[in-house]
Coordinates of C-alpha atoms in Angstrom, one line a residue:
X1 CA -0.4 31.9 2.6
X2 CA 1.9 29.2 4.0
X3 CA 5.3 29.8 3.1
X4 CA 8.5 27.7 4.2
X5 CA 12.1 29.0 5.0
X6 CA 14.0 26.3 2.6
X7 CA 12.7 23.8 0.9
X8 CA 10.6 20.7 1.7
X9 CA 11.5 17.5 -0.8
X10 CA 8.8 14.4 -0.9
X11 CA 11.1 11.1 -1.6
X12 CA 8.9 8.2 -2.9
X13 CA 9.2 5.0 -4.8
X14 CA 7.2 5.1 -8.3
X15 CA 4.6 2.3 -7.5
X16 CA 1.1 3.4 -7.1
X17 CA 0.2 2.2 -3.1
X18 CA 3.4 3.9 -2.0
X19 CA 3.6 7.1 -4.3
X20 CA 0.1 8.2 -4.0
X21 CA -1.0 9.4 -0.9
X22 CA 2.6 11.3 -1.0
X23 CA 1.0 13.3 -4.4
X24 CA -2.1 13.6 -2.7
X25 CA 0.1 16.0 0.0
X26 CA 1.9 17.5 -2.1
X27 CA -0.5 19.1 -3.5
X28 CA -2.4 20.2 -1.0
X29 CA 0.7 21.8 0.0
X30 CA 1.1 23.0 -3.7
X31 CA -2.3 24.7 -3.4
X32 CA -1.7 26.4 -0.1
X33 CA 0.7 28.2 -1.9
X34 CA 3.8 27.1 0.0
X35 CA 6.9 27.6 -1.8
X36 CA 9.6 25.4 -2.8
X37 CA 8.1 22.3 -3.1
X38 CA 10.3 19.3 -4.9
X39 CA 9.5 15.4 -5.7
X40 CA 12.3 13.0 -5.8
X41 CA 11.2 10.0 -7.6
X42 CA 11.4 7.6 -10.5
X43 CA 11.4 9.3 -14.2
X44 CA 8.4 7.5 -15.2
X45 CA 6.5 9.7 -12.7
X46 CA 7.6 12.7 -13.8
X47 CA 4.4 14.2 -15.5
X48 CA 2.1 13.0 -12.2
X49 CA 4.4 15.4 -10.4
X50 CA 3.7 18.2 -12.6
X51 CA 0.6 17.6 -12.7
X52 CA 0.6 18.5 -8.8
X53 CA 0.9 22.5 -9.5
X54 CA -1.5 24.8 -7.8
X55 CA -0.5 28.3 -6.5
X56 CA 3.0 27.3 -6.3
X57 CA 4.5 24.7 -8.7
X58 CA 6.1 21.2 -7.6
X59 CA 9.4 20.7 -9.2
X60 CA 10.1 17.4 -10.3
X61 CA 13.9 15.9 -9.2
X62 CA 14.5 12.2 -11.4
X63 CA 15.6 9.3 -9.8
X64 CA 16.4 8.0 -12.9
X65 CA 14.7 4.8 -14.6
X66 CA 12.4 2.4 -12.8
X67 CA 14.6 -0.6 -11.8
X68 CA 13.2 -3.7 -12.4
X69 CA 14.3 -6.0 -10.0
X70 CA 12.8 -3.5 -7.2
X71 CA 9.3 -2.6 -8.6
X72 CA 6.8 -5.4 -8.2
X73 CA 4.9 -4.6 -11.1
X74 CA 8.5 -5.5 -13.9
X75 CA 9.1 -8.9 -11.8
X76 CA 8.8 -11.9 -13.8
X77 CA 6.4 -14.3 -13.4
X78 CA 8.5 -16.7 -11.8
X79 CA 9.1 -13.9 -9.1
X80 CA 5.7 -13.7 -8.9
X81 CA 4.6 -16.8 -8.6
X82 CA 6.9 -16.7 -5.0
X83 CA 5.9 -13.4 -3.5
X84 CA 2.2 -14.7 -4.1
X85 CA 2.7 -18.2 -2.6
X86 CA 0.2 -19.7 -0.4
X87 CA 3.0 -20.0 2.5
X88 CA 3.0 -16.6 4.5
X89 CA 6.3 -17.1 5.7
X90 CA 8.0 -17.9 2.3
X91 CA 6.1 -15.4 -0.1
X92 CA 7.4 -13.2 2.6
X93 CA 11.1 -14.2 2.3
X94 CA 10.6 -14.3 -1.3
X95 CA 10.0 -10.3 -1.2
X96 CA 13.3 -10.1 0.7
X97 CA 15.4 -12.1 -1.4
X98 CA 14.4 -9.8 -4.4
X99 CA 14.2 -6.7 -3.0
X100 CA 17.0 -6.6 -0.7
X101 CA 19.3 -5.4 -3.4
X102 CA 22.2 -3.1 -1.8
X103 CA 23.8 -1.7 -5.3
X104 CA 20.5 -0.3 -6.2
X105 CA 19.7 1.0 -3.2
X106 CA 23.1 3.1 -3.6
X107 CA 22.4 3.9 -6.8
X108 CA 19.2 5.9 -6.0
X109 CA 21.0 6.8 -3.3
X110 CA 23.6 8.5 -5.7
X111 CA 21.1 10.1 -7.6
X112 CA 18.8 11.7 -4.5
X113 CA 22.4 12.9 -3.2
X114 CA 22.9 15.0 -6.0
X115 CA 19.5 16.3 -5.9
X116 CA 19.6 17.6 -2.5
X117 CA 22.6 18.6 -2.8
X118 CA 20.8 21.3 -5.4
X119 CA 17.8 21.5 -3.1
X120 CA 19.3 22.1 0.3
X121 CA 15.4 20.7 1.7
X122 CA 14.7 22.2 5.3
X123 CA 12.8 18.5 5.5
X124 CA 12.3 15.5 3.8
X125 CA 9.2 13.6 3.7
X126 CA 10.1 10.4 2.7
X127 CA 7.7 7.3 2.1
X128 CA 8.5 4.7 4.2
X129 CA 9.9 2.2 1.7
X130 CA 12.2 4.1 0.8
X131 CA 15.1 3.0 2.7
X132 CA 18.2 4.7 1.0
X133 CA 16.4 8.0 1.6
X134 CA 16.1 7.6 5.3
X135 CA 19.6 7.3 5.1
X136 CA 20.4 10.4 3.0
X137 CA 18.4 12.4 5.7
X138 CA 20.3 10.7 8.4
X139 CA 23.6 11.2 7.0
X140 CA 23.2 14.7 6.0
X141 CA 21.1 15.3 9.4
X142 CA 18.4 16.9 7.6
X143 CA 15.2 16.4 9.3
X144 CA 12.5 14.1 7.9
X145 CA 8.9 12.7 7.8
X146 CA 8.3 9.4 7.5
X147 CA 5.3 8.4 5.1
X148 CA 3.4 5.4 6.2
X149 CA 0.3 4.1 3.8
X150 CA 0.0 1.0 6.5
X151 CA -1.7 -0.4 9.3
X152 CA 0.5 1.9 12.1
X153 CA 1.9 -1.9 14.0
X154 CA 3.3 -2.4 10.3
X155 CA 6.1 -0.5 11.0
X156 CA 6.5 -0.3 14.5
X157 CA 6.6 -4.1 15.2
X158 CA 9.9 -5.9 14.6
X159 CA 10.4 -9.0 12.8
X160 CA 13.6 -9.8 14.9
X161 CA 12.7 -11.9 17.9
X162 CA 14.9 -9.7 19.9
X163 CA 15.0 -6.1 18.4
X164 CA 13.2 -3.7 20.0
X165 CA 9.8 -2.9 19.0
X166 CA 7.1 -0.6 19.6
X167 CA 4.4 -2.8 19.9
X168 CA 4.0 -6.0 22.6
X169 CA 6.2 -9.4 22.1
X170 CA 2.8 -11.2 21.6
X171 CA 1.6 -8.8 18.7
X172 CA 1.5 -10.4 15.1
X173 CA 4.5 -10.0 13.4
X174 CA 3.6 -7.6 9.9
X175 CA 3.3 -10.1 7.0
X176 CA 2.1 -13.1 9.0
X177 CA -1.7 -12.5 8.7
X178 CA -2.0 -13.6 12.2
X179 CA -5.3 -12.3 14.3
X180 CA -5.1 -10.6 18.1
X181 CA -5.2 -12.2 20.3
X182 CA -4.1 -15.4 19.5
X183 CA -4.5 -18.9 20.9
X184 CA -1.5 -21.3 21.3
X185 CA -1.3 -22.4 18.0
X186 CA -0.9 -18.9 16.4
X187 CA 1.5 -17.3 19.2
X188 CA 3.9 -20.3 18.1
X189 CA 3.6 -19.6 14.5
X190 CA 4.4 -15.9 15.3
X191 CA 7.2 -16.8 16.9
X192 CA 8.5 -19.0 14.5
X193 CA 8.0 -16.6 11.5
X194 CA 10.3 -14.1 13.8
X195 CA 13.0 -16.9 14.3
X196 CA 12.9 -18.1 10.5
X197 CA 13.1 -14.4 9.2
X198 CA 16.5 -14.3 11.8
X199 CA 17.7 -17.5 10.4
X200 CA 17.3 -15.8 6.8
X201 CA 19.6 -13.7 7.2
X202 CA 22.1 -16.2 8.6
X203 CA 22.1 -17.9 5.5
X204 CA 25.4 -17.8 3.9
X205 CA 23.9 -16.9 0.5
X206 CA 22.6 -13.6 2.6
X207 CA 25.5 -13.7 4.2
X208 CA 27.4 -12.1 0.6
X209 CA 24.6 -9.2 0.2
X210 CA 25.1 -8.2 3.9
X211 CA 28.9 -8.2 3.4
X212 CA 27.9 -6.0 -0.2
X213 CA 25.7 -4.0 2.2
X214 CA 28.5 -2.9 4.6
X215 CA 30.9 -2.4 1.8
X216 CA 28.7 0.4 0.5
X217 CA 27.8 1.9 3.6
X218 CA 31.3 2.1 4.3
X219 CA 32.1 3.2 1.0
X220 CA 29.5 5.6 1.1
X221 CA 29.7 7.0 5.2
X222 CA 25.9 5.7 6.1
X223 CA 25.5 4.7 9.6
X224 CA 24.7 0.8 9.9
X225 CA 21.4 -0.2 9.0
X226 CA 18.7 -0.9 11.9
X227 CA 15.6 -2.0 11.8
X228 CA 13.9 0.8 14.2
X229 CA 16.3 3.9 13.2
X230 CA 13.5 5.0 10.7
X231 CA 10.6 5.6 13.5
X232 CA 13.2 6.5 16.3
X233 CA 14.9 9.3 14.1
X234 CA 12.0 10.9 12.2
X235 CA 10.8 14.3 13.4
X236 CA 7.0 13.0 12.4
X237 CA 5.3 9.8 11.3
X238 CA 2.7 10.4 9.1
X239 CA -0.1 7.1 9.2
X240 CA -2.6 7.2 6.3
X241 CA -4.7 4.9 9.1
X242 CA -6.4 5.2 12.1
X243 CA -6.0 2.9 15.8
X244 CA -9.7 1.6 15.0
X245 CA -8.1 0.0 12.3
X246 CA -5.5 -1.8 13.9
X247 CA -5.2 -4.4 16.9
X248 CA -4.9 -2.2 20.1
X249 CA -1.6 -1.0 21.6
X250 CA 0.0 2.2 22.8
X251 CA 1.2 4.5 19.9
X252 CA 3.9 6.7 20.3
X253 CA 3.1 10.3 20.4
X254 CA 5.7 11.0 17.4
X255 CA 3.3 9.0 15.4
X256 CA 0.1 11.1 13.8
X257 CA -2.7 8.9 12.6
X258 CA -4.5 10.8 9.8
X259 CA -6.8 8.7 8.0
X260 CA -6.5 8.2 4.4
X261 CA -5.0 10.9 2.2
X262 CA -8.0 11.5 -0.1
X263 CA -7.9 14.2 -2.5
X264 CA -10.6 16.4 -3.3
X265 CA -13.7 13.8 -4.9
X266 CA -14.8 14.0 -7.8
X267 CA -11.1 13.1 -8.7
X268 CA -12.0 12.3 -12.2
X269 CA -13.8 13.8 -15.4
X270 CA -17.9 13.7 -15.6
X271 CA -20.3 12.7 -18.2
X272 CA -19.2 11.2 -21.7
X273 CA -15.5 12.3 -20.5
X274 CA -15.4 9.5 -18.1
X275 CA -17.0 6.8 -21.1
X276 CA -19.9 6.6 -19.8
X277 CA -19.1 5.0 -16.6
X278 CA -20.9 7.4 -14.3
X279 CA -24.4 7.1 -16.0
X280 CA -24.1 3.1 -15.7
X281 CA -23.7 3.5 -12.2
X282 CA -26.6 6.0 -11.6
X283 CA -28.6 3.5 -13.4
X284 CA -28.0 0.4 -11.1
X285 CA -28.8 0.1 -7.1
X286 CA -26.5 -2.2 -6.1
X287 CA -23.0 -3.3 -7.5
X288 CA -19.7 -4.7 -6.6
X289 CA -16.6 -2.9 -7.8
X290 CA -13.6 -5.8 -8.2
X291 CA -9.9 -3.8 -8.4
X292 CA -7.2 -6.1 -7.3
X293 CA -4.9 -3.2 -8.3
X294 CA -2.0 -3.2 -9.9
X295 CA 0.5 -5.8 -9.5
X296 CA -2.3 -8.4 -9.0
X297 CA -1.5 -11.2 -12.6
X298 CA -4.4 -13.4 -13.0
X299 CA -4.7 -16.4 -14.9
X300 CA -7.2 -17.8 -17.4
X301 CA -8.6 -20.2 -14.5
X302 CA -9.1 -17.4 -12.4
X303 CA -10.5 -14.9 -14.7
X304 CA -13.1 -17.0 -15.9
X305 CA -14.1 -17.9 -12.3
X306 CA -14.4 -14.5 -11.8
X307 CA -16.5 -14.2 -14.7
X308 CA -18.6 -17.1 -13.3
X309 CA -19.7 -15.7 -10.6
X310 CA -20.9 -12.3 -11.9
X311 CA -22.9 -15.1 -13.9
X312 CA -24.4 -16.0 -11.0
X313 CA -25.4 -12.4 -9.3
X314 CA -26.8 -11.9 -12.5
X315 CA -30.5 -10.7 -12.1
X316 CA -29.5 -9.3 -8.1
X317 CA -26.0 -7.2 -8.6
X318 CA -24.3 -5.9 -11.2
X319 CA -20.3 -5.8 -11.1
X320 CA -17.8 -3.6 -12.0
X321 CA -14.1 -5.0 -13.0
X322 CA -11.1 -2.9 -13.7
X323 CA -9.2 -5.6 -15.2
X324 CA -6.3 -4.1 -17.0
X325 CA -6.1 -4.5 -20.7
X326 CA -2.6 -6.6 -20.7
X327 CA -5.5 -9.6 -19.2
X328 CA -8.4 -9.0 -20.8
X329 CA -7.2 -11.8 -23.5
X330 CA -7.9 -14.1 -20.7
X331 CA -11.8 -13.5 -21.2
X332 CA -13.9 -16.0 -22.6
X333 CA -16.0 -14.8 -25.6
X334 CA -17.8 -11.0 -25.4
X335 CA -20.8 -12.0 -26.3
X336 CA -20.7 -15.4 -23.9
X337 CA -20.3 -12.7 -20.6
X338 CA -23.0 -12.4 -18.6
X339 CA -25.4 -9.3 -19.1
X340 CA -25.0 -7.4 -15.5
X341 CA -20.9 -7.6 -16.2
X342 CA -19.2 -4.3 -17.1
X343 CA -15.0 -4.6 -17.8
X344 CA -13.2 -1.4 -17.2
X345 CA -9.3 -1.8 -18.6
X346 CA -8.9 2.0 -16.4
X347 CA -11.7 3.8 -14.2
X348 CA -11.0 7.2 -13.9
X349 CA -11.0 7.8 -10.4
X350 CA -11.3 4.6 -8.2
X351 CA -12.1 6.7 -5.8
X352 CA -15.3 8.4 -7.8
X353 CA -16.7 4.8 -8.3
X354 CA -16.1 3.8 -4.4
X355 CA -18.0 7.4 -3.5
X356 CA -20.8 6.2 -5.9
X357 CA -23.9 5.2 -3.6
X358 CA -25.0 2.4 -6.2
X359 CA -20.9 0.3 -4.7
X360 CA -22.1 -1.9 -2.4
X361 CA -19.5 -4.1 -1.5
X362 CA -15.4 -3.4 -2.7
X363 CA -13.7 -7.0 -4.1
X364 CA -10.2 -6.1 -3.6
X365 CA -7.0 -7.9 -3.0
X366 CA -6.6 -5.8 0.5
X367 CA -4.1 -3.7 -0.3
X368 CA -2.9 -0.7 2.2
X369 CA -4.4 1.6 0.0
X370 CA -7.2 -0.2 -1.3
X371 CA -8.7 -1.5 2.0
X372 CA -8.4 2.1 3.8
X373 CA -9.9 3.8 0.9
X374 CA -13.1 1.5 0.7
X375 CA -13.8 1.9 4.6
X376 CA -13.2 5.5 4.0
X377 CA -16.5 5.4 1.9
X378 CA -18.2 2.8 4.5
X379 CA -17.9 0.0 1.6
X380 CA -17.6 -3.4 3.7
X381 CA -14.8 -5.4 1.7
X382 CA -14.4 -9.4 0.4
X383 CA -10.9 -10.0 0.2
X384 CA -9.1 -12.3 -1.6
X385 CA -5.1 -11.1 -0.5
X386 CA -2.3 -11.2 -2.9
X387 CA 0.8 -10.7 -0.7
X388 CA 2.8 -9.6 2.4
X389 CA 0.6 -6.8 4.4
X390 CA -2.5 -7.8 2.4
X391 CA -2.9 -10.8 4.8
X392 CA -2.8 -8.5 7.4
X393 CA -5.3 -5.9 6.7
X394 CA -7.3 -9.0 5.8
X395 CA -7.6 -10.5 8.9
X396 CA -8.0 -7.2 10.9
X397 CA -11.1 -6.4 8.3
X398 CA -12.5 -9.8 9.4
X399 CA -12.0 -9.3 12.9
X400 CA -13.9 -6.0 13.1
X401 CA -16.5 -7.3 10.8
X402 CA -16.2 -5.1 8.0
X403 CA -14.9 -7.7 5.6
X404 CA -14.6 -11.2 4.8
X405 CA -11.5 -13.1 3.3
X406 CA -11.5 -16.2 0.7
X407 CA -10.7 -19.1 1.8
X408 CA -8.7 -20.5 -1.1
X409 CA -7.9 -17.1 -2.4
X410 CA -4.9 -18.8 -5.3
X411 CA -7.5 -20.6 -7.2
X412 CA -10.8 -18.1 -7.0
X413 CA -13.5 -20.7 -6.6
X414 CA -16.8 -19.5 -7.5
X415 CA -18.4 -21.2 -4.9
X416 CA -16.2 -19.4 -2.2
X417 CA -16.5 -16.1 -3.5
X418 CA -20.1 -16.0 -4.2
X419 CA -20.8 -17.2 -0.4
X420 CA -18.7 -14.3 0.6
X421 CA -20.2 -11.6 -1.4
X422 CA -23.6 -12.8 -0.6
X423 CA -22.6 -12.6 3.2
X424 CA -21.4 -9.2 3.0
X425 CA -24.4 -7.9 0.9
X426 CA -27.0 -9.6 2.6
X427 CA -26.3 -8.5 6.2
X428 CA -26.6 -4.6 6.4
X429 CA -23.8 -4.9 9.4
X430 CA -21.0 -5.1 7.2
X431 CA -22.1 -1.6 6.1
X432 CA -22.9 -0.2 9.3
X433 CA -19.3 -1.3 10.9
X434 CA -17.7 -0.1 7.5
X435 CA -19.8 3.5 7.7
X436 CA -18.9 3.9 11.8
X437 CA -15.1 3.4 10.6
X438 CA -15.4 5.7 7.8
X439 CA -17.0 8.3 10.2
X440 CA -13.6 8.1 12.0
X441 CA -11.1 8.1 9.3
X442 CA -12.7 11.2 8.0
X443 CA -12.7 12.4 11.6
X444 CA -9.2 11.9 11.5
X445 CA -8.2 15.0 8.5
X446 CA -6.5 13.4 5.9
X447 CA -4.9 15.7 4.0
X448 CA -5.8 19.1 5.3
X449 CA -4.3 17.6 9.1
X450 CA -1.1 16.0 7.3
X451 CA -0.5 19.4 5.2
X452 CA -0.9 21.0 8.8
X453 CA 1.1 18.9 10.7
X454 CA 4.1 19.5 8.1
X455 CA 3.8 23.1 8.4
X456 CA 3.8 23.2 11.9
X457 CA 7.5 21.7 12.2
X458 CA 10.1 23.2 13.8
X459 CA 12.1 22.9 10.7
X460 CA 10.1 24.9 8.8
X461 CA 10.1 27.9 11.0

């Protein structure tokens, strides 16, 4: 039995691609049997952290209510619309503008102050969006883990022209969905999206929440924000990726790539528990799971596109949509959808279905998550990308030829996604590349090697 000294506390924010993988660990951790666990995260999340108890429990510690104007699943549709622009560069100063919100940062701050302040954690692992809890750690000098459920270059390349970064001054900059190598063209767009995310901040309507900034880091004794302090500081980086998946560079040895953070499949219930959903799939030999998780908002246009071109894989695939309930009014008639089409408002496990043998191909909007998890199970990918790091797991998945990318992704044409899905199904070495990098991120531990890695801290012994 694994036991620690003091306490270890996870930090995460409460949205699904970030907070995940952090559960997954914790309750490996939890099963072990090593004491003291805690969770510091939004209240909505609370009974998902209880949930996490195995030989030793995994207390919960509230970060109070979700706030809106950080989660991207509560922003308005006008917000929306603007993170999920066509233009790279501007859907990726549009997640700046809202999310760069100092007062709520300190107020979580606050809140995880008081919490440790109870704890007294020997280490933090904190996810790597979480910003104000990187500087608690700091601040307090408690030792940390930093979380990363990202291509590795994601957060070791710099945005700023002239910061330091761990990667070379000709890699894509994150966000910019920009290949590797690149040919003249590209490496002066690259540079240009450093220089205009610079200039943002130069802006004299940025210019007031960098002055707010300083005030409450003044007010509050946290060192001055940088950029790199996160990776240069932490004890451990823990990468739910590995360098296969990214574009090659050197990776510093502070930085452990782990694959995805699975947890033990099956994940969910079996038979008529799980509606059903596991007999349709031993019935059928090939289909195509579409999850565009869970901020993705689709239109009517685009839904019954979607539903137009299961229409036309009828008779050769069947397809599985989770589409969640809150769109489902966006259907045309039941009994007008074609036959091999089977809507899921919730699966169980998303994991279970991309295990399943009968998934042939993963439609997904290329999430962090998403697009490691369906290589994990050697499912080659069609991607239609919603946002930010989307564009660049995208392009990466194209690139290795495990995936191919929409070309007009905002409108969903059938014609365009059909041509893609046929591509990928039709030409068994999507599958092959997809299996080999599977091989690998299973190679890599998961888990078991993150729970290990933790253990094996010097703060911990």
């Amino acid at each position: 039995m694994s036991t620690a000294q003091r306490p270890i506390l996870f930090v995460s924010l409460p949205e699904s691609g970030l907070l995940n993988p952090m559960l997954v660990l914790a309750r490996e951790l939890a099963q072990r049997g090593t004491a003291d666990l805690w969770f510091a995260t939004d209240e909505p999340r609370r009974t998902d952290v209880q949930r996490l108890a195995g030989r030793t429990p995994v207390e919960f510690a509230s970060l109070g209510e979700v706030f809106s104007e950080l989660s991207a699943v509560s922003w308005d549709d006008r917000v929306y619309r603007e993170v999920t622009q066509p233009s790279r560069f501007k859907a990726h100063r549009a997640v700046i503008r809202q999310s760069y919100r100092p007062d709520l940062q300190a107020e979580k701050y606050r809140r995880l102050e008081s919490a440790v302040e109870k704890i007294g954690p020997a280490l933090m692992v904190i996810e790597s969006m979480s910003s104000f809890a990187v500087d608690l750690a700091l601040t307090k000098n408690i030792p940390f883990v930093l979380s990363v459920p990202f291509l590795p270059s994601n957060v070791l390349t710099s945005h700023n022209p002239f910061g330091t970064s761990y990667t070379p001054k000709s890699f894509p900059v994150p966000h910019s969905g920009l290949p590797f190598p690149m040919n003249f063209r590209q490496r002066l767009g690259n540079h240009l999206f450093k220089l205009r995310t610079l200039a943002l901040f130069l802006n004299p309507s940025m210019g007031k929440v960098l002055s707010e900034d300083a005030r409450i880091r003044k007010e509050l004794g946290l060192p001055a924000p940088s950029p790199m302090t996160r990776i240069d500081r932490a004890e451990m980086i823990l990468c739910n990726s590995v360098p296969e998946l990214d574009y090659p560079f050197e990776v510093p040895e502070k930085m452990k790539l782990v694959g995805a953070v699975m947890p033990p499949l099956p994940e969910g219930p079996a038979g008529a528990a799980d509606g059903g959903l596991g007999t349709w799939l031993d019935a059928r030999s090939s289909v195509v799971y579409m999850g565009f998780g869970t901020i993705t908002r689709l239109t009517r246009h685009q839904v019954g596109a979607l539903v137009e071109v299961a229409r036309r894989l009828d008779g050769t695939h069947d397809i599985l949509w989770k589409l969640p309930e809150e769109q489902q009014h966006l259907l045309p008639a039941r009994e007008s959808l074609p036959g091999n089409l089977r809507i899921e408002s919730w699966v169980p496990s998303q994991l279970d279905v991309l295990a399943h043998p009968a998934v042939k191909v993963f439609f997904t909007h290329g999430g962090g998550n998403g697009f490691h998890e369906g290589v994990y199970f050697g499912k080659p990918l069609v991607v239609r990308p919603l946002w930010v790091d989307c564009f660049d797991q995208a392009v990466r998945g194209q690139d290795f030829g495990i995936s191919l990318t929409l070309d007009r992704p905002q409108t969903i044409d059938p014609d365009d996604v059909v041509d893609k899905l046929t591509r990928v199904l039709g030409d068994p070495s999507f599958r092959r590349r997809a299996e080999k990098l599977g091989e690998l991120q299973r190679a890599a531990g998961g888990r078991a090697a993150a729970a290990d890695l933790i253990l094996d801290l010097p703060a911990l012994r």
